[in-house]
Amino acid sequence: MNRVESKVFLSRAGRLLAAVSIAASALAFAQVATAQTLTIESWRNDDADVWNNQIIPAFNKKYPNIKVQFKADPPTEYNAALNARLAGGTAGDLITCRPFDASLDLFKKGHLVAVNDVKGIENFSDVARSAWSTDDGKTTFCMPMASVIHGFIYNKAVFDELKLTPPKTMAEFHAVLDKIKADGKYTPIAMGTADQWEAATMGFQNIGVNYWKGEEGRKALIEGKQKFTDPAYVEVFKELASWAPYMGDGYKSQKYPDTQNLFTLGRAAIYPAGSWDIPIFRKQADFEFDAFAPPVPDASGKCYISDHTDIALGINAKSKNIEAAKTFLSWIASSEFADIYANALPGFFPLSKEKVTVKDPVAAKFVGWRGTCESSIRNSYQILSRGTPNLENELWNVSAQVINGTMKPEEAAKKVEDGLASWYEPHKK
Amino acid sequence: MESAPARLRFPLHIAVFLAPALIVYSLFSIYPIVDTIRLSFYVGDQEGARHFAGLANFRTLLTDPAWSAQFWNALRNNLIFFAIHMVVQNGIGLGLAMLLSLPHLAGGSIYRTLIFLPTMLSVVIVGFIWQLILNPLWGIAPSLLKAVGLGSYFGPWLGQEATALIAISLISVWQFVGIPMMLIYAALINIPDDLLDAATVDGAGPFSVFWFVRLPLILPTLGVVSILTFVANFNAFDLIYAVKGALAGPNFSTDILGTFFYRTFFGYQLQVGSPTMGATVATAMLVVILIGVLIYLFGVQRRLQRHAF
C-alpha cells in the first residue's frame, strides 16, 4: 500500500466504522423501544437501594423485557409533588399509594385505574384491601404491599443492667419507667414533640388501641356511637401526659432523627416505635434490642395492636404501559415479592395471605403479635380525616400539646371532638 | 407642514425595547397572578371539576371558624415576624452600616463579607445549622451557656409556643441582616464629605451629625429597605417549613401566611390539598401585601424628599 492507497483505505475504514456504529446505535435504540420501562413513584426514599438491588432484579429474572425504575421523593413532599406531576401528565407509571383518602381522591379524579381484574388481588383480605378501596368496598385501586405495626422497642442491655422485665400492663410500664428514672443514667422514654406526628403516631395511636378496643372503637367512632370525649380517649391523653417527666431534656424541640439517635446511641431505654424503625436500628445500634407490645390498661382484657395498612402500588391511568404495569402488580401480589420485601425491609409486613417467614427476630416479634392480639388500624385514617379541620393533623397537634403540658387531656379530647363534629354528620348529634 | 407626519409616527423603537420585559413579565408574573385570582372564585368537586362560586371561598376563609382562626393566627404571626425583622434586622443593619462607614475602620471589607455571607446560604442549610446549635440534646448552645454559668436559662426554644416564632425570626434576621447593611452602607458612603464637614464646622457632634444630616439623607434607602423587608416577610415560607414543617408547630405558633398557603394548596399528610382554597389564601396574601405597599407608597414614599448632591 502506498501512501495514497493507505489514505483511501483509512478513510474507507473510517466510513465503515461510522456506518457500523450508526447501525449499532440504531439497533440499540430499537431494543430500548421494544423493552417497556416502568417508573415507580414513591415516598420511600430510604428504600431505593432495596428496590434497585433486590426487588427489581428479582422481577427482571422472570420478566426481562420490562425495565423498572424506582424514583422517590422525600415523604413530606411526596403528596404535593405527585399531585403536581399527575396534573401535568408527567407522573410515572406506577404510583405508590398512601392509605385511604389521599389515594381515594386520586382514584376519584381518574388518576388511578381499578385493579380488581389484576391477577393476585385475591391474595388479600378485605381488611388489607379496605385502605385502597372505594367506601362501598367494590372497587380496589391499588395492590396492597405492606403494613406497619406499633409497639415499644427497648434496649436489652439497659434492661439487663437494671434488672427490668418488659412490662405487660400500664402499671408495670410505669414501674419500669420509674426504676429507669430513679437510676438516672438513661432517658426512660425516647420521644420528642417537635415534629408533632410522633406524639400522635407513636403515642396516641400506639397505646390507644388497647383503650378503645381496636376495630370496635374505630368503627364506633365512624358510626358516631363513640366520641373523642368518651373516657377511653381521655384516658389515652392522660396516659400520654404522664410521659413528659420520663422524656429527655428539651423534648419539646427534639425531632424524630434526634429521638432515633438518642436511642441508637444507647442513651435511652425505651423507644415508642413503628416497626419501620427496625432496619435503621439494625444499621445504627451496636447493642441488642427487643420489643414489647403496647401495655394493656388492665390485665384481664384482650390486647390490641395498631397493624396499620400503610403502603400499596397503583397504576397511573395515563401510563402508556398499563399492561406491563399490571404484570408488575400481579408479581407484587406473589409470595416471592412478599418474601423479599419482608426480609429486605424488616418492619414492613406483607399483607397477602401467603405465609411469609420474617427472619429478623425483632420484626418477627412484632408480626407475632398478630397471633395473640387483635389488629386494628389508626382511627383517623378512614373517612374521619376528610373534612376541615383535618382529624389526623388535629391529633398531631393536641397529642403534642398534651405531652408539652400546654393542654389538659380533657381539653384535647374536646378540641378533637369539636373539630370532627363541625363537619362530620354522625358526630353532630 | 412637513414635520407633522414625522411627529405622529408611532415610536416603534420604544415598543421594541419594552417588549422583552413586558412579554416575560406578563407571562410569568402577571398572568399567574390573574389566574390565581380567577381560581379563587371557583370550588372543586370530588371528581376534580371546578364550578364558579363567586366569593364563597373568601366567605369561608373569613367566617368559617375552622379557617378564619388559622388565617388570623397566621396573619398575626406574620406581623410579629415582620416587626422583629424591622426592629432587629434593620436596626442592626443600620448600626453595622454606620460602623462600617467609619473612616478609619481596619478590615472593613472583611467584616462586610463575613456579615453578608449567610445571605448567600440556602435557607435549608441555615435552618439545619441553627437546629443543631439550639438542639437541647447535642447542640452547642446549651453547653456554651453552661460554660458561662447561664445553663439554667437555656430552653428548647424552637419547641415552645412562647418562643418558637421569636427564635425562628431571629434565625432569619441572622441570615439576612447583610442586605439592609449593604443597602444602607451604600447610601451612607454616597453622602458627600462636604456636608458632614460643614456640619462639624458648624459645631455638630457625632450624634447630631447622624441625627440631623446622615439619617435624613438615607431615609429613602431606609424606606426601600422597609418595603423589601415587608414583601419578603409576607411571602416567607421556606425557613419555617424547613425547621417546623407545614404544620408550623407547636400548636401553629410559627404558622405564617406562607405555611398556611402551602398546607391549604398542597395538603399535608392526610389533608388533601385544595387548589381553589389555596388560590383564595394566595389572593388574600396578595391583598395584604398590596395594602402594605399602598400604605407605604402614599403614606411614606410621597413625603420623602430626595436630595441631589
XYZ file of C-alpha atoms in Angstrom:
738
model
C 0.000 0.000 0.000
C 1.422 3.365 -0.935
C 0.579 6.479 0.883
C -2.409 7.418 -1.259
C -3.856 3.958 -1.065
C -3.468 3.818 2.664
C -5.223 7.170 2.995
C -8.129 5.886 0.941
C -8.222 2.737 2.974
C -8.205 4.669 6.203
C -10.976 6.925 5.090
C -12.954 3.909 3.910
C -12.327 2.211 7.193
C -13.448 5.390 8.944
C -16.631 5.479 6.931
C -17.278 1.833 7.568
C -16.695 2.340 11.260
C -19.075 5.252 11.267
C -21.705 3.248 9.424
C -21.338 0.318 11.778
C -21.579 2.497 14.837
C -24.680 4.245 13.482
C -26.270 0.901 12.739
C -25.331 -0.382 16.172
C -26.786 2.608 17.925
C -29.929 2.373 15.820
C -30.192 -1.275 16.841
C -29.697 -0.385 20.466
C -32.380 2.266 20.106
C -34.757 -0.274 18.632
C -34.107 -2.580 21.543
C -34.856 0.154 24.042
C -38.034 0.892 22.183
C -39.284 -2.695 22.397
C -38.486 -3.095 26.112
C -41.054 -1.307 28.213
C -39.904 0.913 31.007
C -41.993 1.371 34.131
C -41.268 4.189 36.545
C -42.319 3.877 40.175
C -43.259 6.997 42.137
C -42.618 6.594 45.850
C -42.138 8.452 49.124
C -39.808 5.774 50.495
C -36.512 7.376 49.512
C -34.831 5.271 52.219
C -35.682 2.135 50.244
C -34.070 2.992 46.912
C -31.197 0.526 47.452
C -33.523 -2.331 48.300
C -35.608 -1.714 45.190
C -32.617 -1.350 42.890
C -30.528 -4.213 44.271
C -33.085 -6.804 45.299
C -36.682 -6.260 44.245
C -36.266 -5.090 40.645
C -33.554 -7.691 39.768
C -35.797 -10.447 41.166
C -38.647 -9.196 38.999
C -36.402 -8.987 35.927
C -35.382 -12.626 36.318
C -38.948 -13.522 35.399
C -39.776 -10.591 33.148
C -36.552 -9.457 31.463
C -38.465 -7.325 28.940
C -39.897 -4.916 31.451
C -37.459 -2.366 32.774
C -38.346 -0.809 36.111
C -37.059 2.443 37.574
C -37.554 3.468 41.181
C -37.931 7.214 41.782
C -38.607 8.581 45.244
C -39.386 11.943 46.810
C -38.943 12.812 50.487
C -42.045 11.619 52.402
C -43.316 15.074 53.327
C -43.112 16.333 49.749
C -44.489 13.242 48.049
C -48.196 14.153 48.007
C -47.585 17.637 46.671
C -45.048 16.542 44.061
C -47.154 13.586 42.937
C -50.308 15.662 42.586
C -48.454 18.239 40.534
C -46.947 15.574 38.273
C -50.274 13.774 37.830
C -51.986 17.028 36.910
C -49.182 17.871 34.495
C -49.141 14.403 32.938
C -45.524 13.673 33.831
C -46.033 11.169 36.654
C -44.551 7.675 36.490
C -46.421 4.506 35.514
C -46.692 3.023 38.992
C -47.849 5.153 41.889
C -47.078 4.213 45.472
C -50.382 4.674 47.289
C -50.847 6.133 50.734
C -53.741 4.507 52.568
C -57.320 5.788 52.404
C -58.379 9.261 51.348
C -55.228 10.564 49.681
C -55.335 7.663 47.212
C -59.132 7.525 47.049
C -59.009 11.146 45.963
C -56.559 10.234 43.173
C -58.863 7.421 42.059
C -61.937 9.669 42.025
C -60.085 12.220 39.941
C -59.307 9.484 37.420
C -55.567 9.278 38.064
C -55.604 5.610 39.089
C -57.125 2.580 37.355
C -59.097 -0.116 39.158
C -57.062 -3.248 39.859
C -59.974 -5.618 40.549
C -59.078 -7.649 37.463
C -55.344 -7.869 38.154
C -54.215 -11.406 38.898
C -53.135 -11.783 42.520
C -55.558 -9.333 44.083
C -57.399 -12.364 45.507
C -54.392 -12.901 47.793
C -55.518 -10.033 50.012
C -58.197 -9.938 52.670
C -60.928 -7.309 52.734
C -59.207 -5.566 55.650
C -55.980 -5.354 53.653
C -57.867 -4.042 50.625
C -60.024 -1.612 52.615
C -57.330 1.040 52.701
C -57.336 1.214 48.906
C -60.968 0.511 48.067
C -63.967 2.741 47.497
C -66.238 3.263 50.526
C -68.610 0.528 49.278
C -65.650 -1.863 49.058
C -66.456 -2.812 45.457
C -63.508 -1.294 43.641
C -59.876 -1.651 44.675
C -57.447 0.749 43.026
C -54.048 -0.167 44.487
C -52.345 -3.500 45.142
C -51.661 -3.691 48.903
C -47.990 -4.086 49.756
C -47.331 -3.778 53.450
C -48.462 -2.696 56.866
C -46.513 -1.319 59.813
C -47.058 -2.313 63.430
C -46.665 -0.181 66.520
C -45.089 -1.239 69.778
C -42.157 -0.399 72.010
C -38.535 -1.192 71.237
C -36.231 -1.401 74.250
C -32.504 -1.542 74.875
C -31.830 -5.049 76.183
C -28.514 -4.121 77.761
C -30.151 -1.388 79.825
C -32.962 -3.714 80.870
C -30.429 -6.372 81.930
C -28.302 -3.830 83.786
C -31.270 -2.503 85.738
C -32.845 -5.969 86.073
C -36.062 -4.991 84.349
C -38.569 -7.189 82.586
C -40.644 -5.969 79.639
C -43.959 -4.677 81.011
C -47.318 -6.178 80.059
C -49.646 -3.729 81.763
C -49.639 0.021 82.112
C -48.936 -0.327 85.850
C -45.845 -2.423 85.101
C -44.881 0.035 82.376
C -44.863 2.899 84.855
C -42.958 0.837 87.421
C -40.273 0.175 84.788
C -40.144 3.864 83.844
C -39.796 4.885 87.495
C -36.893 2.487 88.006
C -35.057 3.788 84.951
C -35.623 7.369 86.028
C -34.510 6.649 89.602
C -31.285 5.108 88.284
C -30.709 8.342 86.374
C -28.266 7.054 83.772
C -30.710 6.693 80.907
C -33.609 8.644 79.465
C -36.614 6.379 80.126
C -38.645 7.267 77.016
C -37.043 8.349 73.740
C -39.577 10.602 72.106
C -39.885 14.266 71.167
C -42.805 16.516 70.351
C -41.151 18.933 67.918
C -42.365 17.091 64.835
C -45.793 16.573 66.401
C -46.566 13.416 64.413
C -44.607 11.189 66.776
C -46.792 12.216 69.688
C -49.873 11.130 67.745
C -48.497 8.145 65.847
C -46.039 6.603 68.306
C -48.018 7.808 71.303
C -51.758 8.169 70.826
C -52.304 5.505 68.131
C -49.703 3.128 69.582
C -51.155 2.713 73.066
C -54.669 3.890 72.204
C -55.911 0.695 70.511
C -55.902 -1.052 73.886
C -58.166 1.647 75.339
C -60.733 1.884 72.562
C -60.564 -1.855 71.828
C -59.200 -1.759 68.303
C -61.654 -2.125 65.452
C -64.644 -1.996 67.809
C -63.803 1.555 68.878
C -62.595 2.650 65.474
C -65.862 1.642 63.819
C -67.906 3.135 66.660
C -66.186 6.472 66.044
C -67.007 6.345 62.347
C -70.647 5.467 63.099
C -70.831 8.238 65.677
C -71.534 5.824 68.542
C -68.391 6.926 70.372
C -66.925 10.373 70.757
C -63.410 11.515 71.494
C -64.735 12.950 74.744
C -65.562 9.405 75.936
C -63.446 8.149 78.856
C -61.455 5.700 76.669
C -59.954 8.544 74.618
C -59.452 10.943 77.513
C -57.595 8.133 79.320
C -55.169 7.822 76.403
C -54.445 11.556 76.538
C -53.974 11.301 80.312
C -51.516 8.461 79.855
C -49.613 10.492 77.235
C -49.461 13.495 79.551
C -47.851 11.277 82.196
C -44.933 10.512 79.843
C -43.468 14.013 79.925
C -41.289 13.592 83.049
C -39.727 10.446 81.546
C -38.717 12.102 78.288
C -35.340 13.669 77.502
C -34.184 17.190 78.301
C -35.780 19.672 75.955
C -38.049 17.037 74.391
C -40.208 19.914 73.164
C -37.714 20.700 70.436
C -36.464 17.147 69.972
C -37.093 15.944 66.418
C -37.556 12.449 65.047
C -33.901 11.934 63.997
C -32.809 13.203 67.459
C -35.043 10.578 69.013
C -33.611 7.827 66.834
C -30.074 8.938 67.712
C -30.870 9.135 71.408
C -31.929 5.501 71.307
C -29.290 4.081 68.942
C -26.508 5.767 70.936
C -27.695 3.798 73.951
C -28.744 6.835 75.954
C -32.421 5.916 76.195
C -34.096 2.744 77.397
C -37.485 2.595 75.690
C -38.455 3.814 72.255
C -42.150 4.038 71.306
C -41.801 2.605 67.849
C -43.143 1.974 64.478
C -41.843 -1.290 63.064
C -40.320 0.731 60.184
C -37.611 1.810 62.618
C -36.169 -1.718 62.779
C -33.975 -1.581 59.621
C -32.485 1.757 60.742
C -31.766 0.452 64.253
C -30.199 -2.701 62.779
C -27.753 -0.473 60.929
C -27.026 2.023 63.694
C -27.391 0.408 67.110
C -24.477 -1.686 68.370
C -26.425 -3.177 71.267
C -29.131 -5.793 71.297
C -32.680 -4.506 71.191
C -36.006 -6.211 71.551
C -39.660 -5.212 71.581
C -42.776 -5.412 73.721
C -46.373 -4.880 72.669
C -48.261 -1.790 73.842
C -49.060 -2.451 77.523
C -52.723 -3.011 78.373
C -54.561 -0.780 80.846
C -55.810 -3.787 82.801
C -54.543 -7.348 82.586
C -57.936 -9.016 82.386
C -58.849 -7.901 78.883
C -57.712 -8.711 75.391
C -54.782 -6.940 73.789
C -54.851 -4.941 70.583
C -52.189 -3.681 68.208
C -52.069 -0.972 65.580
C -51.302 -3.014 62.448
C -51.592 -0.185 60.027
C -52.109 -0.726 56.289
C -49.513 1.698 55.042
C -48.282 1.164 51.525
C -49.647 -0.085 48.201
C -48.977 0.257 44.497
C -51.374 1.560 41.850
C -51.294 2.297 38.134
C -51.270 5.771 36.617
C -54.312 5.942 34.333
C -52.279 7.934 31.789
C -49.464 5.366 31.658
C -48.554 4.117 28.181
C -47.580 0.729 29.607
C -50.683 -0.318 31.513
C -50.323 -3.992 30.563
C -46.722 -4.122 31.791
C -47.768 -2.278 34.936
C -50.454 -4.908 35.587
C -47.856 -7.632 35.156
C -45.715 -5.894 37.742
C -48.627 -5.560 40.157
C -49.518 -9.224 39.944
C -45.894 -10.044 40.701
C -46.147 -7.693 43.715
C -49.032 -9.870 44.900
C -46.917 -13.032 44.721
C -45.340 -14.771 47.673
C -41.939 -14.273 46.056
C -42.244 -10.499 46.387
C -43.708 -10.754 49.897
C -40.737 -12.824 50.973
C -38.124 -10.449 49.507
C -39.860 -7.354 50.821
C -40.446 -8.643 54.342
C -36.810 -9.612 54.754
C -35.153 -6.774 52.861
C -37.139 -4.264 54.887
C -37.872 -5.906 58.219
C -40.697 -3.950 59.807
C -42.799 -3.665 56.661
C -45.096 -6.639 56.885
C -46.686 -8.107 53.764
C -50.465 -8.005 53.757
C -51.020 -11.007 51.487
C -52.485 -14.233 52.810
C -49.373 -16.126 51.685
C -47.218 -17.399 54.532
C -44.019 -15.441 54.863
C -41.168 -16.130 57.259
C -39.728 -12.966 58.734
C -36.094 -13.667 59.607
C -35.328 -10.558 61.693
C -36.126 -11.570 65.293
C -37.493 -8.198 66.384
C -39.593 -7.850 63.247
C -40.771 -11.418 63.776
C -41.810 -10.469 67.290
C -43.845 -7.515 66.021
C -45.617 -9.632 63.418
C -46.107 -12.385 66.005
C -48.458 -10.111 67.958
C -50.933 -10.626 65.115
C -51.445 -14.075 66.624
C -52.000 -13.035 70.235
C -53.631 -9.601 69.907
C -56.301 -8.204 67.637
C -55.231 -5.944 64.795
C -56.661 -2.550 64.063
C -55.614 0.488 62.032
C -55.180 4.115 63.051
C -58.593 5.560 63.811
C -58.100 8.850 61.968
C -57.338 7.308 58.605
C -60.623 6.017 57.243
C -63.289 8.646 56.442
C -62.669 10.758 59.558
C -59.882 12.868 58.046
C -61.923 14.010 55.057
C -63.026 17.380 56.343
C -61.678 20.610 57.734
C -60.223 20.669 60.333
C -58.341 17.521 59.387
C -58.586 14.951 62.191
C -55.131 13.442 61.690
C -53.449 16.865 61.780
C -55.538 17.831 64.825
C -54.432 14.664 66.627
C -50.801 15.563 65.943
C -51.367 18.992 67.406
C -53.241 18.029 70.568
C -51.133 14.939 71.331
C -48.002 17.088 71.249
C -49.690 19.762 73.347
C -50.870 17.277 75.957
C -47.313 15.999 76.378
C -45.927 19.543 76.362
C -48.335 20.358 79.162
C -49.950 23.255 77.286
C -53.303 21.464 77.064
C -55.219 19.291 79.521
C -56.286 15.807 78.377
C -59.974 16.799 78.608
C -59.362 19.925 76.517
C -57.530 17.872 73.907
C -60.425 15.423 73.665
C -62.915 18.266 73.383
C -60.934 20.085 70.710
C -60.687 16.975 68.543
C -64.370 16.138 69.027
C -65.500 19.693 68.272
C -63.390 19.722 65.125
C -64.895 16.443 63.955
C -68.454 17.483 64.862
C -68.080 20.680 62.844
C -68.212 18.764 59.548
C -68.956 15.076 60.159
C -72.699 14.294 60.333
C -72.644 11.261 62.693
C -70.860 13.370 65.325
C -73.171 16.372 65.110
C -75.840 14.835 67.372
C -46.348 71.089 7.475
C -43.615 68.706 6.581
C -42.727 67.840 10.125
C -46.283 66.796 11.188
C -46.269 63.211 9.803
C -42.920 62.586 11.444
C -44.287 63.636 14.849
C -47.339 61.383 14.508
C -45.366 58.302 13.598
C -45.645 55.559 16.204
C -42.403 55.355 18.199
C -41.717 51.766 17.214
C -38.353 51.553 18.939
C -39.985 52.102 22.350
C -42.275 49.146 21.813
C -39.327 47.034 20.683
C -37.301 47.898 23.753
C -40.224 47.339 26.101
C -41.366 44.099 24.519
C -38.954 41.569 26.066
C -39.552 42.722 29.624
C -43.263 43.189 29.033
C -43.716 39.736 27.491
C -41.650 37.877 30.074
C -43.180 39.769 32.964
C -46.742 39.303 31.736
C -46.258 35.647 31.014
C -44.537 34.621 34.224
C -45.780 37.188 36.733
C -48.977 38.935 35.743
C -50.742 36.005 34.099
C -50.209 33.612 37.066
C -51.443 36.267 39.497
C -54.568 36.941 37.437
C -55.170 33.227 37.010
C -54.771 32.653 40.752
C -57.341 35.329 41.456
C -59.674 33.715 38.917
C -59.173 30.290 40.521
C -60.103 31.684 43.931
C -63.680 32.221 42.683
C -64.149 28.529 41.936
C -64.815 25.432 44.007
C -63.628 21.952 43.061
C -65.762 18.837 43.485
C -64.706 15.245 44.162
C -64.135 14.413 40.506
C -61.834 17.391 40.160
C -64.257 19.503 38.097
C -64.500 23.213 39.007
C -67.570 25.376 39.356
C -67.869 29.127 39.673
C -68.789 30.055 43.245
C -68.355 33.804 43.471
C -66.992 34.939 46.796
C -67.885 31.706 48.638
C -64.226 30.785 49.251
C -63.483 34.174 50.759
C -66.567 33.907 52.956
C -65.297 30.503 54.162
C -61.825 31.870 54.768
C -63.037 34.827 56.810
C -66.132 33.491 58.585
C -65.816 29.684 58.982
C -64.122 29.251 62.376
C -62.016 26.325 61.119
C -60.470 28.626 58.502
C -60.639 32.115 59.943
C -58.918 31.189 63.212
C -55.974 29.827 61.218
C -55.968 32.781 58.842
C -55.914 35.449 61.567
C -53.389 33.459 63.572
C -51.118 33.248 60.533
C -51.574 36.956 59.803
C -50.796 37.896 63.400
C -47.698 35.685 63.450
C -46.663 37.244 60.151
C -46.940 40.726 61.653
C -44.786 39.654 64.608
C -42.309 38.092 62.181
C -42.210 41.388 60.246
C -41.942 43.543 63.387
C -38.948 41.563 64.630
C -37.264 41.954 61.260
C -37.968 45.690 61.153
C -36.649 46.336 64.633
C -33.834 43.832 64.987
C -32.673 43.140 61.446
C -32.926 46.680 60.107
C -31.774 48.187 63.394
C -28.676 46.037 63.489
C -28.228 46.561 59.749
C -28.210 50.324 60.270
C -25.800 50.068 63.188
C -23.417 47.829 61.266
C -23.546 50.116 58.240
C -22.682 53.086 60.464
C -19.739 51.207 61.942
C -18.537 50.089 58.523
C -18.668 53.621 57.183
C -16.343 54.888 59.899
C -13.428 56.407 58.027
C -10.590 54.620 59.799
C -12.011 51.129 60.247
C -9.386 48.429 59.714
C -10.533 45.307 57.876
C -13.896 46.810 56.941
C -14.269 44.763 53.799
C -13.649 41.548 55.744
C -16.448 42.335 58.178
C -18.683 43.305 55.280
C -18.093 39.999 53.547
C -18.480 37.923 56.681
C -21.723 39.564 57.697
C -23.099 39.324 54.183
C -22.082 35.677 53.747
C -25.110 33.984 55.396
C -27.494 35.658 52.920
C -25.985 33.503 50.225
C -26.524 30.235 52.103
C -29.518 28.070 51.339
C -32.336 28.556 53.841
C -32.485 24.815 54.350
C -28.854 24.804 55.458
C -29.379 27.791 57.747
C -32.384 26.082 59.324
C -30.430 22.867 59.746
C -27.379 24.558 61.286
C -29.446 26.530 63.785
C -31.442 23.469 64.748
C -28.162 21.758 65.519
C -26.895 24.725 67.515
C -30.116 25.029 69.515
C -30.669 21.282 69.873
C -31.227 20.539 73.575
C -29.619 17.084 73.259
C -26.499 17.684 71.183
C -26.458 21.396 70.430
C -23.609 23.682 71.418
C -25.929 26.423 72.688
C -26.779 24.608 75.964
C -23.141 23.681 76.679
C -21.919 27.193 75.828
C -24.455 28.703 78.191
C -23.485 26.192 80.872
C -19.836 27.103 80.419
C -20.558 30.714 81.350
C -22.904 29.734 84.173
C -26.131 30.572 82.361
C -27.152 26.957 81.713
C -30.411 27.317 83.571
C -31.529 29.970 81.082
C -31.436 27.511 78.208
C -34.747 26.199 76.947
C -35.964 24.194 73.980
C -36.742 27.498 72.282
C -37.778 26.050 68.935
C -40.303 23.780 70.633
C -42.183 26.141 72.942
C -45.199 28.113 71.851
C -43.986 31.277 73.552
C -40.519 31.282 71.999
C -40.620 29.318 68.730
C -41.674 32.200 66.477
C -39.172 34.606 68.038
C -36.385 32.046 67.712
C -37.156 31.432 64.041
C -37.454 35.169 63.346
C -34.037 35.729 64.892
C -32.540 32.929 62.795
C -33.934 34.671 59.721
C -32.567 38.002 61.000
C -29.143 36.398 61.412
C -29.254 35.200 57.845
C -30.480 38.350 56.147
C -29.019 41.204 58.199
C -26.398 41.654 55.479
C -28.887 43.006 52.966
C -30.079 46.134 54.843
C -26.485 46.613 55.961
C -25.222 46.729 52.375
C -28.018 48.975 51.111
C -27.651 51.443 53.974
C -23.880 51.309 53.742
C -24.055 52.207 50.058
C -26.293 55.163 50.876
C -24.031 56.310 53.702
C -20.850 56.358 51.653
C -22.717 58.310 48.999
C -23.162 61.259 51.332
C -20.636 63.898 50.256
C -17.959 64.622 52.863
C -18.560 68.376 52.351
C -21.926 68.097 54.073
C -20.517 66.226 57.064
C -17.520 68.577 57.292
C -19.803 71.603 57.102
C -21.940 70.223 59.932
C -18.855 69.565 62.050
C -17.546 73.061 61.401
C -20.953 74.402 62.468
C -20.366 72.661 65.806
C -22.383 69.449 65.459
C -21.158 66.441 67.464
C -21.162 62.901 66.028
C -24.670 62.276 67.361
C -26.090 65.449 65.826
C -24.342 64.686 62.552
C -26.026 61.297 62.467
C -29.417 62.527 63.565
C -29.688 65.729 61.533
C -27.523 65.071 58.489
C -26.964 61.405 57.757
C -30.325 59.965 58.783
C -32.435 62.374 56.692
C -30.182 61.691 53.741
C -30.544 57.910 53.969
C -34.284 57.957 54.715
C -35.237 56.993 51.148
C -32.959 53.953 51.445
C -34.493 53.044 54.806
C -37.879 53.263 53.085
C -36.765 50.878 50.354
C -35.289 48.516 52.967
C -38.584 48.555 54.875
C -40.699 47.749 51.867
C -38.311 44.998 50.757
C -38.472 43.514 54.248
C -42.254 43.751 54.239
C -42.712 41.977 50.925
C -40.101 39.319 51.748
C -41.604 38.632 55.189
C -45.166 38.324 53.957
C -44.000 35.941 51.241
C -41.828 33.982 53.668
C -42.260 30.244 53.861
C -39.056 28.283 53.391
C -37.331 28.727 56.752
C -40.414 27.810 58.774
C -41.149 24.862 56.516
C -37.554 23.670 56.820
C -37.490 23.942 60.609
C -41.067 23.240 61.714
C -42.778 21.595 58.739
C -46.060 22.707 57.209
C -47.974 22.261 60.476
C -45.803 25.059 61.906
C -45.850 23.729 65.443
C -46.185 23.772 68.341
C -49.897 24.481 68.019
C -49.435 26.703 64.929
C -47.380 29.181 66.927
C -44.976 29.569 63.977
C -47.638 29.436 61.286
C -47.381 32.337 58.840
C -49.342 33.020 55.658
C -46.808 31.119 53.553
C -47.084 27.860 55.507
C -50.857 28.276 55.769
C -50.990 28.647 51.993
C -48.780 25.582 51.441
C -50.912 23.426 53.716
C -54.082 24.561 52.013
C -52.892 24.322 48.425
C -50.791 21.147 48.508
C -52.370 19.470 51.529
C -50.426 17.879 54.323
C -50.271 14.271 55.420
C -53.932 13.113 55.331
C -55.240 16.549 54.459
C -55.898 16.586 50.729
C -54.862 19.826 49.058
C -57.445 22.200 47.648
C -56.177 24.313 44.742
C -59.187 26.629 44.876
C -58.981 27.314 48.613
C -55.211 27.621 48.182
C -55.763 30.250 45.491
C -58.068 32.057 47.902
C -55.363 32.152 50.561
C -52.854 33.310 47.932
C -55.213 36.075 46.861
C -55.669 37.118 50.487
C -51.874 37.253 50.805
C -51.723 39.393 47.679
C -54.300 41.782 49.147
C -52.374 42.042 52.428
C -49.137 42.784 50.570
C -50.896 45.275 48.274
C -52.372 47.128 51.245
C -48.946 47.306 52.867
C -47.271 48.533 49.693
C -50.004 51.129 49.081
C -49.724 52.461 52.635
C -46.008 52.787 52.050
C -46.371 54.437 48.649
C -48.946 57.013 49.676
C -48.038 57.424 53.326
C -44.264 57.376 53.167
C -42.760 57.405 49.719
C -44.519 60.577 48.516
C -43.420 62.540 51.541
C -39.782 61.618 51.230
C -37.578 64.249 49.761
C -34.783 63.138 47.560
C -31.599 65.088 47.848
C -29.468 65.670 44.850
C -25.832 66.161 45.569
